[in-house]
């Protein structure tokens, strides 16, 4: 998965979060789901945010939080994510 693919996925997670009024939580879910891909490809969360439609470094922080959480949690099956 390339940077542009991750950016599109991040936009998708953000849109879902916007509808649910849980934007930050869904960005963390993105970090949980794609933590291994991001780490294995040495991609910086800031680069993903910059390539996406989102603006601001706070979103990169939320991705990092999700990446840390990925060591302890998994997304529920059937969550649509």
CSV table of N, CA and C in Angstrom, one decimal:
chain,number,residue,atom,x,y,z
A,1,UNK,N,0.9,-1.2,0.0
A,1,UNK,CA,0.0,0.0,0.0
A,1,UNK,C,0.9,1.2,0.0
A,2,UNK,N,0.6,2.2,-0.9
A,2,UNK,CA,1.4,3.4,-1.0
A,2,UNK,C,0.8,4.5,-0.2
A,3,UNK,N,1.6,5.6,-0.1
A,3,UNK,CA,1.2,6.8,0.6
A,3,UNK,C,-0.2,7.3,0.1
A,4,UNK,N,-0.3,7.4,-1.2
A,4,UNK,CA,-1.6,7.9,-1.7
A,4,UNK,C,-2.8,7.0,-1.3
A,5,UNK,N,-2.6,5.7,-1.3
A,5,UNK,CA,-3.6,4.8,-0.9
A,5,UNK,C,-4.0,5.0,0.6
A,6,UNK,N,-3.0,5.2,1.4
A,6,UNK,CA,-3.2,5.4,2.8
A,6,UNK,C,-4.0,6.8,3.0
A,7,UNK,N,-3.6,7.8,2.3
A,7,UNK,CA,-4.3,9.1,2.4
A,7,UNK,C,-5.7,8.9,2.0
A,8,UNK,N,-6.1,8.2,1.0
A,8,UNK,CA,-7.5,8.0,0.6
A,8,UNK,C,-8.2,7.2,1.7
A,9,UNK,N,-7.6,6.2,2.3
A,9,UNK,CA,-8.2,5.5,3.4
A,9,UNK,C,-8.5,6.4,4.6
A,10,UNK,N,-7.5,7.3,4.9
A,10,UNK,CA,-7.6,8.2,6.0
A,10,UNK,C,-8.8,9.1,5.7
A,11,UNK,N,-9.0,9.6,4.5
A,11,UNK,CA,-10.1,10.5,4.2
A,11,UNK,C,-11.4,9.7,4.4
A,12,UNK,N,-11.4,8.4,4.0
A,12,UNK,CA,-12.6,7.6,4.2
A,12,UNK,C,-13.0,7.4,5.7
A,13,UNK,N,-12.0,7.1,6.5
A,13,UNK,CA,-12.2,7.0,7.9
A,13,UNK,C,-12.7,8.3,8.5
A,14,UNK,N,-12.1,9.4,8.1
A,14,UNK,CA,-12.5,10.7,8.5
A,14,UNK,C,-14.0,11.0,8.2
A,15,UNK,N,-14.4,10.7,7.0
A,15,UNK,CA,-15.8,10.9,6.6
A,15,UNK,C,-16.8,10.0,7.4
A,16,UNK,N,-16.4,8.8,7.7
A,16,UNK,CA,-17.2,8.0,8.6
A,16,UNK,C,-17.3,8.6,10.0
A,17,UNK,N,-16.2,9.0,10.5
A,17,UNK,CA,-16.1,9.7,11.8
A,17,UNK,C,-17.0,10.9,11.8
A,18,UNK,N,-17.0,11.7,10.8
A,18,UNK,CA,-17.7,12.9,10.7
A,18,UNK,C,-19.2,12.6,10.8
A,19,UNK,N,-19.7,11.6,10.1
A,19,UNK,CA,-21.1,11.2,10.1
A,19,UNK,C,-21.5,10.7,11.5
A,20,UNK,N,-20.6,10.0,12.2
A,20,UNK,CA,-20.8,9.5,13.5
A,20,UNK,C,-20.5,10.5,14.7
A,21,UNK,N,-20.0,11.6,14.3
A,21,UNK,CA,-19.5,12.6,15.3
A,21,UNK,C,-18.4,12.0,16.2
A,22,UNK,N,-17.5,11.3,15.6
A,22,UNK,CA,-16.4,10.6,16.3
A,22,UNK,C,-15.1,10.7,15.4
A,23,UNK,N,-14.8,11.9,14.9
A,23,UNK,CA,-13.7,12.0,14.0
A,23,UNK,C,-12.4,11.5,14.6
A,24,UNK,N,-12.0,12.0,15.7
A,24,UNK,CA,-10.7,11.6,16.3
A,24,UNK,C,-10.7,10.1,16.6
A,25,UNK,N,-11.8,9.5,17.0
A,25,UNK,CA,-11.8,8.1,17.3
A,25,UNK,C,-11.6,7.3,16.0
A,26,UNK,N,-12.2,7.7,14.9
A,26,UNK,CA,-12.1,7.0,13.7
A,26,UNK,C,-10.7,7.2,13.1
A,27,UNK,N,-10.0,8.3,13.3
A,27,UNK,CA,-8.7,8.5,12.9
A,27,UNK,C,-7.7,7.6,13.7
A,28,UNK,N,-8.0,7.4,15.0
A,28,UNK,CA,-7.3,6.4,15.8
A,28,UNK,C,-7.5,5.0,15.2
A,29,UNK,N,-8.7,4.7,14.8
A,29,UNK,CA,-9.0,3.4,14.2
A,29,UNK,C,-8.2,3.2,13.0
A,30,UNK,N,-8.1,4.2,12.2
A,30,UNK,CA,-7.2,4.1,11.0
A,30,UNK,C,-5.8,3.7,11.4
A,31,UNK,N,-5.3,4.4,12.5
A,31,UNK,CA,-3.9,4.1,13.0
A,31,UNK,C,-3.8,2.6,13.5
A,32,UNK,N,-4.9,2.1,14.1
A,32,UNK,CA,-4.9,0.7,14.6
A,32,UNK,C,-4.9,-0.2,13.4
A,33,UNK,N,-5.7,0.0,12.4
A,33,UNK,CA,-5.8,-0.9,11.2
A,33,UNK,C,-4.6,-0.9,10.4
A,34,UNK,N,-4.0,0.3,10.2
A,34,UNK,CA,-2.8,0.3,9.3
A,34,UNK,C,-1.5,0.5,9.9
A,35,UNK,N,-1.4,0.3,11.2
A,35,UNK,CA,-0.1,0.5,12.0
A,35,UNK,C,1.0,-0.3,11.4
A,36,UNK,N,0.8,-1.5,11.1
A,36,UNK,CA,1.9,-2.4,10.5
A,36,UNK,C,2.3,-1.9,9.1
A,37,UNK,N,1.4,-1.5,8.3
A,37,UNK,CA,1.7,-1.0,6.9
A,37,UNK,C,2.5,0.3,7.0
A,38,UNK,N,2.1,1.2,7.9
A,38,UNK,CA,2.8,2.5,8.1
A,38,UNK,C,4.2,2.2,8.6
A,39,UNK,N,4.3,1.4,9.6
A,39,UNK,CA,5.6,1.1,10.2
A,39,UNK,C,6.6,0.4,9.2
A,40,UNK,N,6.1,-0.6,8.6
A,40,UNK,CA,6.9,-1.4,7.6
A,40,UNK,C,7.4,-0.6,6.5
A,41,UNK,N,6.6,0.4,6.0
A,41,UNK,CA,7.0,1.2,4.9
A,41,UNK,C,7.7,2.6,5.3
A,42,UNK,N,7.9,2.7,6.7
A,42,UNK,CA,8.6,3.9,7.2
A,42,UNK,C,7.9,5.2,6.7
A,43,UNK,N,6.6,5.2,6.8
A,43,UNK,CA,5.8,6.3,6.4
A,43,UNK,C,5.5,7.1,7.7
A,44,UNK,N,5.6,8.4,7.6
A,44,UNK,CA,5.3,9.3,8.7
A,44,UNK,C,3.9,9.7,8.7
A,45,UNK,N,3.2,9.6,9.8
A,45,UNK,CA,1.8,10.1,9.9
A,45,UNK,C,1.6,11.5,9.3
A,46,UNK,N,2.5,12.4,9.5
A,46,UNK,CA,2.4,13.7,8.9
A,46,UNK,C,2.3,13.7,7.4
A,47,UNK,N,3.0,12.8,6.8
A,47,UNK,CA,3.0,12.7,5.3
A,47,UNK,C,1.6,12.2,4.8
A,48,UNK,N,1.0,11.2,5.6
A,48,UNK,CA,-0.3,10.7,5.2
A,48,UNK,C,-1.3,11.9,5.3
A,49,UNK,N,-1.3,12.6,6.4
A,49,UNK,CA,-2.2,13.7,6.6
A,49,UNK,C,-2.0,14.8,5.5
A,50,UNK,N,-0.8,15.1,5.2
A,50,UNK,CA,-0.5,16.1,4.2
A,50,UNK,C,-1.0,15.7,2.8
A,51,UNK,N,-1.0,14.4,2.5
A,51,UNK,CA,-1.4,13.9,1.2
A,51,UNK,C,-2.9,13.8,1.2
A,52,UNK,N,-3.6,13.7,2.3
A,52,UNK,CA,-5.0,13.6,2.4
A,52,UNK,C,-5.7,14.9,2.3
A,53,UNK,N,-7.0,14.9,2.4
A,53,UNK,CA,-7.8,16.1,2.4
A,53,UNK,C,-7.8,16.9,3.7
A,54,UNK,N,-7.2,16.2,4.7
A,54,UNK,CA,-7.2,16.8,6.1
A,54,UNK,C,-6.1,17.8,6.2
A,55,UNK,N,-6.2,18.7,7.2
A,55,UNK,CA,-5.2,19.7,7.4
A,55,UNK,C,-4.9,19.7,8.9
A,56,UNK,N,-3.7,19.9,9.3
A,56,UNK,CA,-3.3,20.0,10.7
A,56,UNK,C,-2.6,18.8,11.3
A,57,UNK,N,-1.6,19.1,12.1
A,57,UNK,CA,-0.8,18.1,12.7
A,57,UNK,C,-1.4,17.3,13.8
A,58,UNK,N,-2.5,17.8,14.3
A,58,UNK,CA,-3.3,17.1,15.4
A,58,UNK,C,-3.7,15.7,14.8
A,59,UNK,N,-4.1,15.6,13.6
A,59,UNK,CA,-4.5,14.4,13.0
A,59,UNK,C,-3.4,13.3,13.0
A,60,UNK,N,-2.2,13.8,12.7
A,60,UNK,CA,-1.0,12.9,12.8
A,60,UNK,C,-0.8,12.3,14.2
A,61,UNK,N,-1.1,13.1,15.2
A,61,UNK,CA,-1.0,12.7,16.6
A,61,UNK,C,-2.1,11.6,16.8
A,62,UNK,N,-3.3,11.8,16.3
A,62,UNK,CA,-4.3,10.8,16.5
A,62,UNK,C,-3.9,9.5,15.8
A,63,UNK,N,-3.3,9.5,14.6
A,63,UNK,CA,-2.8,8.3,13.9
A,63,UNK,C,-1.8,7.6,14.8
A,64,UNK,N,-0.9,8.4,15.4
A,64,UNK,CA,0.1,7.8,16.2
A,64,UNK,C,-0.5,7.1,17.5
A,65,UNK,N,-1.5,7.7,18.0
A,65,UNK,CA,-2.2,7.1,19.2
A,65,UNK,C,-2.8,5.8,18.8
A,66,UNK,N,-3.4,5.7,17.6
A,66,UNK,CA,-4.0,4.5,17.1
A,66,UNK,C,-2.9,3.4,16.9
A,67,UNK,N,-1.7,3.9,16.3
A,67,UNK,CA,-0.6,2.9,16.1
A,67,UNK,C,-0.2,2.3,17.4
A,68,UNK,N,-0.1,3.1,18.5
A,68,UNK,CA,0.3,2.6,19.8
A,68,UNK,C,-0.8,1.6,20.3
A,69,UNK,N,-2.0,2.0,20.1
A,69,UNK,CA,-3.1,1.1,20.6
A,69,UNK,C,-3.2,-0.2,19.9
A,70,UNK,N,-2.7,-0.2,18.7
A,70,UNK,CA,-2.7,-1.5,17.9
A,70,UNK,C,-1.9,-2.6,18.5
A,71,UNK,N,-1.0,-2.3,19.4
A,71,UNK,CA,-0.3,-3.3,20.2
A,71,UNK,C,-1.2,-4.0,21.2
A,72,UNK,N,-2.4,-3.4,21.5
A,72,UNK,CA,-3.2,-4.0,22.5
A,72,UNK,C,-4.6,-4.3,22.1
A,73,UNK,N,-5.1,-3.7,21.0
A,73,UNK,CA,-6.5,-3.8,20.6
A,73,UNK,C,-6.6,-4.1,19.1
A,74,UNK,N,-7.7,-4.7,18.7
A,74,UNK,CA,-8.1,-4.9,17.3
A,74,UNK,C,-9.4,-4.3,17.0
A,75,UNK,N,-9.7,-3.9,15.8
A,75,UNK,CA,-11.0,-3.4,15.4
A,75,UNK,C,-12.0,-4.6,15.4
A,76,UNK,N,-13.2,-4.3,15.8
A,76,UNK,CA,-14.2,-5.4,15.8
A,76,UNK,C,-14.6,-5.8,14.4
A,77,UNK,N,-14.8,-7.1,14.2
A,77,UNK,CA,-15.3,-7.5,12.9
A,77,UNK,C,-16.8,-7.0,12.8
A,78,UNK,N,-17.1,-6.6,11.6
A,78,UNK,CA,-18.5,-6.1,11.3
A,78,UNK,C,-18.6,-4.7,11.7
A,79,UNK,N,-17.5,-4.0,12.0
A,79,UNK,CA,-17.6,-2.6,12.3
A,79,UNK,C,-17.7,-1.7,11.0
A,80,UNK,N,-17.5,-2.3,9.9
A,80,UNK,CA,-17.5,-1.6,8.6
A,80,UNK,C,-16.2,-0.9,8.3
A,81,UNK,N,-15.1,-1.2,9.1
A,81,UNK,CA,-13.9,-0.5,8.9
A,81,UNK,C,-12.8,-1.4,8.3
